[in-house]
Coordinates of C-alpha atoms in Angstrom, one line a residue:
M164 CA -2.5 8.2 1.2
R165 CA -1.6 11.3 -1.1
K166 CA 2.1 11.1 -0.3
I167 CA 2.2 7.4 -1.1
L168 CA 0.2 7.7 -4.2
G169 CA 1.9 10.8 -5.7
Q170 CA 5.2 8.5 -5.8
W171 CA 3.2 5.9 -8.3
V172 CA 6.5 3.7 -8.0
I173 CA 9.0 2.7 -5.5
N174 CA 12.5 1.1 -6.6
L175 CA 12.6 -1.8 -3.8
K176 CA 16.0 -2.9 -5.5
P177 CA 15.8 -5.5 -7.1
G178 CA 11.9 -5.0 -7.4
I179 CA 9.6 -2.3 -8.1
L180 CA 6.5 -1.8 -6.1
W181 CA 3.6 0.1 -8.2
F182 CA 1.0 2.2 -6.3
F183 CA -2.7 2.1 -7.6
C184 CA -5.7 3.7 -5.7
W185 CA -8.4 0.5 -4.6
S186 CA -11.9 1.2 -6.3
P187 CA -15.1 -0.1 -4.2
D188 CA -15.5 -2.7 -7.1
F189 CA -11.5 -3.9 -7.2
N190 CA -11.0 -7.5 -7.8
P191 CA -7.4 -8.8 -7.6
H192 CA -8.0 -11.8 -9.5
S193 CA -8.9 -9.6 -12.8
K194 CA -5.9 -7.7 -12.3
V195 CA -3.5 -8.3 -15.4
H196 CA -0.1 -8.0 -14.7
T197 CA 1.7 -6.4 -17.6
H198 CA 5.2 -5.7 -15.9
A199 CA 7.9 -7.9 -16.0
Q200 CA 11.5 -7.9 -14.8
I201 CA 13.9 -9.2 -17.5
W202 CA 17.7 -9.8 -17.6
V203 CA 19.3 -7.9 -21.0
R204 CA 22.4 -8.7 -22.3
L205 CA 24.5 -6.3 -24.5
M206 CA 26.7 -8.4 -26.5
H207 CA 30.2 -7.1 -28.1
L208 CA 29.6 -3.7 -26.2
P209 CA 32.9 -1.7 -26.3
Q210 CA 34.2 -1.0 -22.8
E211 CA 33.7 2.4 -23.0
Y212 CA 29.8 1.7 -22.7
W213 CA 29.9 0.1 -19.7
R214 CA 29.6 3.0 -17.4
K215 CA 26.3 3.3 -15.5
Q216 CA 25.2 6.5 -17.3
K217 CA 25.7 4.8 -20.6
L218 CA 24.3 1.8 -19.8
F219 CA 21.0 3.3 -18.6
E220 CA 20.7 5.4 -22.1
I221 CA 21.0 2.1 -23.8
V222 CA 18.2 0.1 -21.8
Y223 CA 15.9 3.5 -21.8
G224 CA 13.9 2.4 -24.7
V225 CA 13.4 -1.0 -23.3
G226 CA 12.5 -0.3 -20.0
T227 CA 13.2 0.9 -16.4
L228 CA 16.8 0.1 -15.3
M229 CA 16.6 -1.9 -12.1
I230 CA 20.2 -3.5 -11.3
I231 CA 23.4 -3.7 -13.1
D232 CA 25.0 -6.8 -12.8
D233 CA 27.8 -7.3 -10.2
A234 CA 30.2 -8.5 -13.1
T235 CA 29.2 -6.0 -15.5
K236 CA 29.8 -3.1 -12.9
S237 CA 33.2 -4.5 -12.2
R238 CA 33.8 -5.3 -15.7
L239 CA 35.5 -8.8 -15.0
F240 CA 33.5 -11.0 -17.2
G241 CA 33.8 -8.5 -20.9
I242 CA 31.6 -10.7 -23.4
Y243 CA 28.4 -9.3 -22.4
A244 CA 27.1 -6.5 -20.1
R245 CA 24.5 -7.5 -18.1
I246 CA 21.3 -5.2 -16.9
L247 CA 18.0 -6.3 -15.1
V248 CA 15.3 -4.2 -16.8
D249 CA 11.3 -3.7 -15.9
V250 CA 9.3 -4.0 -18.7
D251 CA 5.8 -3.1 -19.6
M252 CA 5.0 -6.6 -21.5
S253 CA 1.5 -4.9 -23.2
G254 CA 4.1 -2.4 -25.1
K255 CA 6.4 -3.3 -28.0
L256 CA 9.1 -5.8 -27.4
F257 CA 12.5 -6.0 -28.9
D258 CA 14.4 -8.6 -30.3
F259 CA 17.6 -6.7 -30.4
I260 CA 19.0 -3.3 -29.3
L261 CA 21.6 -1.4 -32.0
V262 CA 24.0 0.7 -30.4
E263 CA 25.7 3.1 -32.8
R264 CA 28.6 5.3 -32.1
E265 CA 30.6 8.0 -34.5

């Protein structure tokens, strides 16, 4: 139990499994889910930012990177990069992401 709870979260690709310690008065119907997995589209992104590490850095402020779309990985489509992100919906949500470069 300590080993499992020490991990807190496991990436199941394409999902996340969160671990919490149960309390004696736990009621699953009263648990409010605040996390959701959403697809983020990065429009008009220069090709040099389509690498996995750069995409991770861009979406880090939004949530936890889950999956990069196959077309984005292989750079086949080219109009936008698409990334699946786990977002805490109880926090601040963003309408857009501004990517600046030197």
